[in-house]
Amino acid sequence: MTDATPSLPAIAFIGGGNMARSLIGGVVKAGGDVASIRVAEPVDALRDALHADFNVQVFDDAAPAATGAEVWVLAVKPQVLREVCEALAGLAQAQRPLVVSIAAGITSAQIARWLGGGIAVVRAMPNTPALLGAGVTGLYANAAVDAGGRDIARTLLESAGETVWIDDEALMDAVTAVSGSGPAYVFLLAETMVDAGIAEGLAPDAARTLALQTILGAARMLTADDTPAAELRRRVTSPNGTTQAAIESFERDGFRDIVARAVQAARVRGVELSAANDEA
Ligand SMILES: NC(=O)C1=CN([C@@H]2O[C@H](COP(=O)(O)OP(=O)(O)OC[C@H]3O[C@@H](n4cnc5c(N)ncnc54)[C@H](O)[C@@H]3O)[C@@H](O)[C@H]2O)C=CC1
Ligand SMILES: O=C(O)[C@@H]1CCC=N1
């Protein structure tokens, strides 16, 4: 939580789905001024829930939410972003907002162009632990973003957790592949460990508690200090013990390659999303 959070300018979230809810929850929890938050969301139930839960102003259309807001957070799916931006282009040229896009793949140049050109765009790639303030966000600013704009974007995303600036926009697809999608990899590991425990005879509740608390405890150890993950792993691995048997099995089965290929697939998909949504 930063002291600057309450002084964020008026922010319009365009799209009030999962990630917008996580970010809004973070800003509200951090003491941000809810009166300065507007959300455009076409789905009635989502819109009503955002208003009920956070007391933010809600709209069923993007333009009235964006009118007068200094910051626009684009939180729609990549596949609809072009249409959303083109509908807001006139307003963007009149208002010159700071645009923060959380859409996977879509580049700052595409967004600036779809909004009519010359727009300050920050690409942000948060992740769902933002809901607990335990997220991490990669941030990239295009050349039109000034120091004040960078501060606003950082402050906004810091309410969801840590932030990391990325200088080369091409690497935002790698950020997405590691941390944007990353929680799903950990959830997959959790599912697999619970299922494996059950397969070995543990009761489902016991397997769940054992696996999930192990992941939580390990994550806390990983972030407690600078001890490398490999060293923490070594400390668990007694010579010729049970862990060594498991790690050797992972290595034989190509665990490192499996993870590297999955991260690469996510990165490549980011590039594809950019290209697929830019056809004339
Ligand atoms: N879910 C995740 O873990 C992460 C998602 N993202 C990015 O965040 C963006 C949103 O993803 P989610 O929140 O997961 O999707 P979502 O589907 O939950 O939210 C998108 C929302 O946009 C609304 N919407 C559609 N058209 C609209 C329009 N014309 N005006 C205003 N709202 C409109 C939809 O009704 C929906 O509620 C995507 O671009 C995704 O790449 C980024 C980081 C992590
Ligand atoms: O799966 C996706 O495309 C989005 C971006 C990162 C996490 N969810």
Coordinates of C-alpha atoms and ligand atoms in Angstrom, one line a residue:
M1 CA 0.0 0.0 0.0
T2 CA 1.4 3.3 -0.9
D3 CA 0.6 6.7 0.5
A4 CA -0.2 7.9 -3.0
T5 CA -3.1 5.6 -3.6
P6 CA -5.8 7.8 -2.2
S7 CA -4.8 10.6 -4.5
L8 CA -5.3 8.6 -7.7
P9 CA -7.2 10.7 -10.3
A10 CA -10.6 9.6 -11.7
I11 CA -10.2 6.2 -13.2
A12 CA -12.6 4.5 -15.7
F13 CA -12.4 0.7 -15.9
I14 CA -13.6 -0.4 -19.3
G15 CA -14.7 -4.0 -18.6
G16 CA -15.8 -5.1 -15.1
G17 CA -14.8 -8.8 -15.3
N18 CA -12.5 -10.9 -13.2
M19 CA -9.3 -8.8 -13.4
A20 CA -11.1 -5.5 -13.1
R21 CA -12.8 -6.7 -10.0
S22 CA -9.4 -7.8 -8.6
L23 CA -7.8 -4.5 -9.3
I24 CA -10.8 -2.4 -8.0
G25 CA -10.8 -4.6 -4.9
G26 CA -7.1 -3.8 -4.5
V27 CA -7.5 -0.1 -4.9
V28 CA -10.5 0.0 -2.5
K29 CA -8.7 -2.1 0.1
A30 CA -5.7 0.2 -0.2
G31 CA -7.8 3.1 0.8
G32 CA -8.4 4.6 -2.7
D33 CA -11.2 7.0 -3.2
V34 CA -14.2 5.0 -4.5
A35 CA -15.8 8.2 -5.7
S36 CA -13.1 8.4 -8.3
I37 CA -13.7 5.0 -9.8
R38 CA -16.1 4.3 -12.6
V39 CA -16.7 1.0 -14.3
A40 CA -18.3 0.2 -17.7
E41 CA -19.6 -3.3 -17.8
P42 CA -22.4 -4.5 -20.1
V43 CA -23.4 -7.5 -18.0
D44 CA -26.0 -6.4 -15.5
A45 CA -25.2 -8.9 -12.8
L46 CA -21.5 -8.0 -12.8
R47 CA -22.2 -4.3 -12.9
D48 CA -24.6 -4.5 -10.0
A49 CA -22.2 -6.6 -8.0
L50 CA -19.4 -4.2 -8.4
H51 CA -21.6 -1.3 -7.3
A52 CA -22.9 -3.3 -4.3
D53 CA -19.5 -4.6 -3.2
F54 CA -17.3 -1.5 -3.8
N55 CA -19.8 1.4 -4.1
V56 CA -18.1 2.5 -7.4
Q57 CA -20.1 4.3 -10.1
V58 CA -21.2 1.8 -12.8
F59 CA -22.2 2.3 -16.5
D60 CA -23.5 -0.1 -19.1
D61 CA -21.4 1.6 -21.8
A62 CA -17.8 2.7 -22.1
A63 CA -18.1 6.3 -23.2
P64 CA -20.1 7.8 -20.3
A65 CA -17.7 6.0 -17.9
A66 CA -14.6 7.3 -19.7
T67 CA -15.9 10.9 -20.1
G68 CA -13.9 13.1 -17.7
A69 CA -11.7 10.2 -16.4
E70 CA -8.0 11.0 -16.5
V71 CA -7.1 7.3 -16.5
W72 CA -8.7 4.6 -18.6
V73 CA -8.0 1.0 -17.6
L74 CA -8.8 -1.3 -20.6
A75 CA -9.9 -4.6 -19.0
V76 CA -11.8 -6.3 -21.8
K77 CA -10.7 -9.4 -23.6
P78 CA -8.1 -8.9 -26.3
Q79 CA -10.6 -10.0 -29.0
V80 CA -12.9 -7.0 -28.3
L81 CA -10.3 -4.4 -27.5
R82 CA -10.0 -2.9 -31.0
E83 CA -13.8 -2.4 -31.2
V84 CA -13.8 -0.8 -27.7
C85 CA -10.9 1.5 -28.5
E86 CA -12.3 2.6 -31.9
A87 CA -15.6 3.5 -30.3
L88 CA -13.6 5.7 -27.8
A89 CA -11.2 7.3 -30.3
G90 CA -13.0 10.6 -30.5
L91 CA -13.1 10.9 -26.8
A92 CA -9.5 9.9 -26.4
Q93 CA -8.4 12.6 -28.8
A94 CA -10.4 15.2 -27.0
Q95 CA -9.4 14.1 -23.5
R96 CA -5.9 12.7 -23.9
P97 CA -6.2 10.2 -21.0
L98 CA -3.5 8.0 -19.6
V99 CA -4.5 4.5 -21.0
V100 CA -3.6 1.5 -19.0
S101 CA -4.3 -1.8 -20.8
I102 CA -4.2 -5.2 -19.1
A103 CA -5.1 -7.1 -22.3
A104 CA -2.7 -10.0 -23.1
G105 CA -0.8 -9.6 -26.3
I106 CA -2.2 -6.3 -27.7
T107 CA 0.6 -3.8 -28.2
S108 CA 0.8 -0.2 -27.1
A109 CA 1.1 0.8 -30.7
Q110 CA -2.1 -1.0 -31.6
I111 CA -4.0 0.6 -28.8
A112 CA -2.6 4.1 -29.5
R113 CA -3.5 3.7 -33.2
W114 CA -7.0 2.4 -32.5
L115 CA -7.6 5.4 -30.2
G116 CA -6.7 7.8 -33.0
G117 CA -2.9 8.1 -32.4
G118 CA -0.5 9.9 -30.0
I119 CA -2.0 8.4 -26.9
A120 CA 0.0 7.7 -23.7
V121 CA -0.3 3.9 -23.1
V122 CA 0.9 1.8 -20.3
R123 CA 0.7 -2.0 -20.8
A124 CA 0.2 -3.8 -17.5
M125 CA 0.1 -7.5 -17.0
P126 CA -1.3 -8.3 -13.5
N127 CA -2.4 -11.6 -12.2
T128 CA -5.3 -12.9 -10.2
P129 CA -3.6 -12.9 -6.7
A130 CA -4.2 -9.2 -7.1
L131 CA -7.5 -10.0 -5.4
L132 CA -5.6 -10.6 -2.2
G133 CA -3.1 -7.8 -2.8
A134 CA -0.6 -10.6 -3.5
G135 CA -0.3 -10.1 -7.2
V136 CA 2.6 -9.0 -9.4
T137 CA 2.4 -6.8 -12.4
G138 CA 4.8 -6.2 -15.3
L139 CA 4.5 -2.6 -16.6
Y140 CA 5.6 -1.1 -19.9
A141 CA 5.1 2.6 -20.8
N142 CA 5.2 3.9 -24.4
A143 CA 7.2 7.0 -25.2
A144 CA 4.1 9.3 -24.7
V145 CA 3.8 8.4 -21.0
D146 CA 5.5 11.0 -18.8
A147 CA 6.9 10.5 -15.3
G148 CA 3.6 11.5 -13.7
G149 CA 1.8 8.9 -15.9
R150 CA 4.3 6.2 -14.8
D151 CA 3.7 7.1 -11.2
I152 CA -0.1 6.8 -11.6
A153 CA 0.2 3.4 -13.3
R154 CA 2.6 2.1 -10.7
T155 CA 0.5 3.4 -7.9
L156 CA -2.7 1.9 -9.3
L157 CA -1.1 -1.5 -9.8
E158 CA 0.8 -1.5 -6.5
S159 CA -2.5 -1.7 -4.8
A160 CA -2.7 -5.3 -6.3
G161 CA 0.9 -6.3 -5.2
E162 CA 4.4 -5.8 -6.5
T163 CA 5.3 -4.1 -9.8
V164 CA 8.2 -4.6 -12.2
W165 CA 8.9 -2.2 -15.1
I166 CA 9.9 -3.8 -18.4
D167 CA 11.8 -1.6 -20.9
D168 CA 11.4 -3.8 -24.0
E169 CA 7.7 -4.1 -24.9
A170 CA 8.4 -7.4 -26.8
L171 CA 9.1 -9.0 -23.4
M172 CA 5.6 -8.3 -22.1
D173 CA 4.5 -11.5 -23.8
A174 CA 7.1 -13.3 -21.7
V175 CA 5.8 -11.5 -18.6
T176 CA 2.3 -12.8 -19.5
A177 CA 3.6 -16.3 -19.9
V178 CA 5.4 -16.3 -16.5
S179 CA 3.3 -14.3 -14.1
G180 CA 0.0 -13.4 -15.9
S181 CA -0.8 -17.1 -16.7
G182 CA 1.5 -18.4 -13.9
P183 CA -1.1 -18.8 -11.2
A184 CA -2.9 -21.4 -13.4
Y185 CA 0.3 -23.4 -13.5
V186 CA 0.5 -23.5 -9.7
F187 CA -3.2 -24.4 -9.5
L188 CA -2.5 -27.3 -12.0
L189 CA 0.3 -28.5 -9.7
A190 CA -2.1 -28.3 -6.8
E191 CA -4.8 -30.3 -8.6
T192 CA -2.2 -32.9 -9.5
M193 CA -0.7 -33.2 -6.1
V194 CA -4.1 -33.6 -4.5
D195 CA -5.1 -36.2 -7.0
A196 CA -1.8 -38.1 -6.6
G197 CA -2.3 -38.1 -2.8
I198 CA -5.8 -39.5 -3.2
A199 CA -4.4 -42.1 -5.7
E200 CA -1.9 -43.1 -3.0
G201 CA -4.7 -43.7 -0.5
L202 CA -5.2 -40.4 1.4
A203 CA -8.7 -39.2 2.1
P204 CA -9.6 -36.3 -0.2
D205 CA -9.7 -33.7 2.6
A206 CA -6.4 -34.8 4.0
A207 CA -4.8 -34.8 0.5
R208 CA -6.1 -31.3 -0.1
T209 CA -4.9 -29.9 3.2
L210 CA -1.5 -31.5 2.9
A211 CA -0.9 -30.4 -0.7
L212 CA -2.3 -26.9 -0.4
Q213 CA -0.5 -26.0 2.8
T214 CA 2.7 -27.4 1.3
I215 CA 2.4 -25.0 -1.7
L216 CA 1.6 -22.1 0.6
G217 CA 4.5 -22.9 2.9
A218 CA 6.9 -23.4 0.0
A219 CA 5.8 -20.1 -1.5
R220 CA 6.4 -18.3 1.8
M221 CA 9.9 -19.8 2.0
L222 CA 10.6 -18.8 -1.6
T223 CA 9.7 -15.2 -0.8
A224 CA 11.0 -15.0 2.8
D225 CA 14.6 -14.1 1.7
D226 CA 17.0 -14.4 -1.2
T227 CA 17.7 -18.1 -0.9
P228 CA 17.5 -19.5 -4.4
A229 CA 14.8 -22.1 -5.1
A230 CA 17.4 -24.6 -6.1
E231 CA 19.1 -24.3 -2.6
L232 CA 15.7 -24.6 -0.8
R233 CA 15.1 -27.8 -2.9
R234 CA 18.5 -29.2 -2.0
R235 CA 17.7 -28.7 1.7
V236 CA 14.6 -30.9 1.4
T237 CA 16.4 -33.5 -0.5
S238 CA 18.2 -36.0 1.8
P239 CA 20.8 -38.2 0.0
N240 CA 19.1 -41.3 -1.2
G241 CA 15.9 -40.2 0.4
T242 CA 12.3 -39.9 -0.7
T243 CA 12.6 -36.4 -2.3
Q244 CA 15.6 -37.5 -4.3
A245 CA 13.5 -40.3 -5.7
A246 CA 10.8 -37.9 -6.7
I247 CA 13.1 -35.2 -8.2
E248 CA 14.9 -37.9 -10.2
S249 CA 11.6 -39.1 -11.5
F250 CA 10.7 -35.5 -12.5
E251 CA 14.0 -34.9 -14.2
R252 CA 13.8 -38.2 -16.1
D253 CA 10.3 -37.3 -17.3
G254 CA 11.5 -33.9 -18.6
F255 CA 9.8 -31.6 -16.1
R256 CA 12.0 -28.6 -16.9
D257 CA 11.3 -29.0 -20.7
I258 CA 7.6 -29.4 -20.0
V259 CA 7.5 -26.1 -18.1
A260 CA 9.7 -24.3 -20.6
R261 CA 7.5 -25.4 -23.5
A262 CA 4.3 -24.3 -21.7
V263 CA 5.7 -20.9 -21.0
Q264 CA 6.9 -20.6 -24.6
A265 CA 3.4 -21.6 -25.8
A266 CA 1.8 -18.9 -23.7
R267 CA 4.3 -16.3 -25.0
V268 CA 3.6 -17.3 -28.6
R269 CA -0.1 -17.1 -28.0
G270 CA 0.4 -13.5 -26.9
V271 CA 2.1 -12.7 -30.2
E272 CA -0.8 -14.4 -32.0
L273 CA -3.4 -12.4 -30.1
S274 CA -1.7 -9.2 -31.3
A275 CA -1.6 -10.3 -34.9
A276 CA -5.1 -11.9 -35.0
N277 CA -6.8 -8.7 -33.7
D278 CA -5.1 -6.4 -36.1
E279 CA -6.5 -7.6 -39.4
A280 CA -8.1 -4.8 -41.3
Ligands
LIG1 N1 -7.8 -13.4 -15.9 C1 -6.5 -13.2 -15.7 O1 -5.8 -13.9 -14.9 C2 -5.8 -12.1 -16.4 C3 -6.4 -11.4 -17.4 N2 -5.7 -10.4 -18.0 C4 -6.4 -9.7 -19.1 O2 -7.5 -9.0 -18.6 C5 -8.5 -8.8 -19.6 C6 -9.8 -9.2 -19.0 O3 -9.7 -10.5 -18.6 P1 -10.7 -11.1 -17.5 O4 -11.1 -10.1 -16.5 O5 -10.2 -12.5 -17.1 O6 -12.0 -11.3 -18.5 P2 -13.5 -11.2 -18.2 O7 -14.3 -11.8 -19.4 O8 -13.8 -11.7 -16.8 O9 -13.8 -9.6 -18.2 C7 -14.0 -8.9 -19.4 C8 -15.2 -8.1 -19.2 O10 -15.4 -7.1 -20.2 C9 -16.8 -6.9 -20.5 N3 -17.0 -6.3 -21.8 C10 -17.1 -6.9 -23.0 N4 -17.3 -5.9 -23.9 C11 -17.3 -4.7 -23.3 C12 -17.4 -3.4 -23.7 N5 -17.7 -3.1 -25.0 N6 -17.3 -2.4 -22.8 C13 -17.1 -2.7 -21.5 N7 -17.0 -4.0 -21.1 C14 -17.1 -5.0 -21.9 C15 -17.3 -8.3 -20.4 O11 -18.7 -8.3 -20.1 C16 -16.5 -8.9 -19.2 O12 -17.2 -8.8 -18.0 C17 -8.1 -9.7 -20.8 O13 -7.6 -8.8 -21.8 C18 -6.9 -10.5 -20.3 O14 -6.0 -10.8 -21.3 C19 -4.5 -9.9 -17.6 C20 -3.9 -10.5 -16.6 C21 -4.5 -11.7 -15.9
LIG2 O1 -5.2 -16.5 -20.3 C1 -5.2 -15.3 -20.6 O2 -5.1 -15.0 -21.8 C2 -5.1 -14.2 -19.6 C3 -3.8 -13.4 -19.7 C4 -3.0 -13.8 -18.5 C5 -3.9 -14.6 -17.7 N1 -5.1 -14.8 -18.3

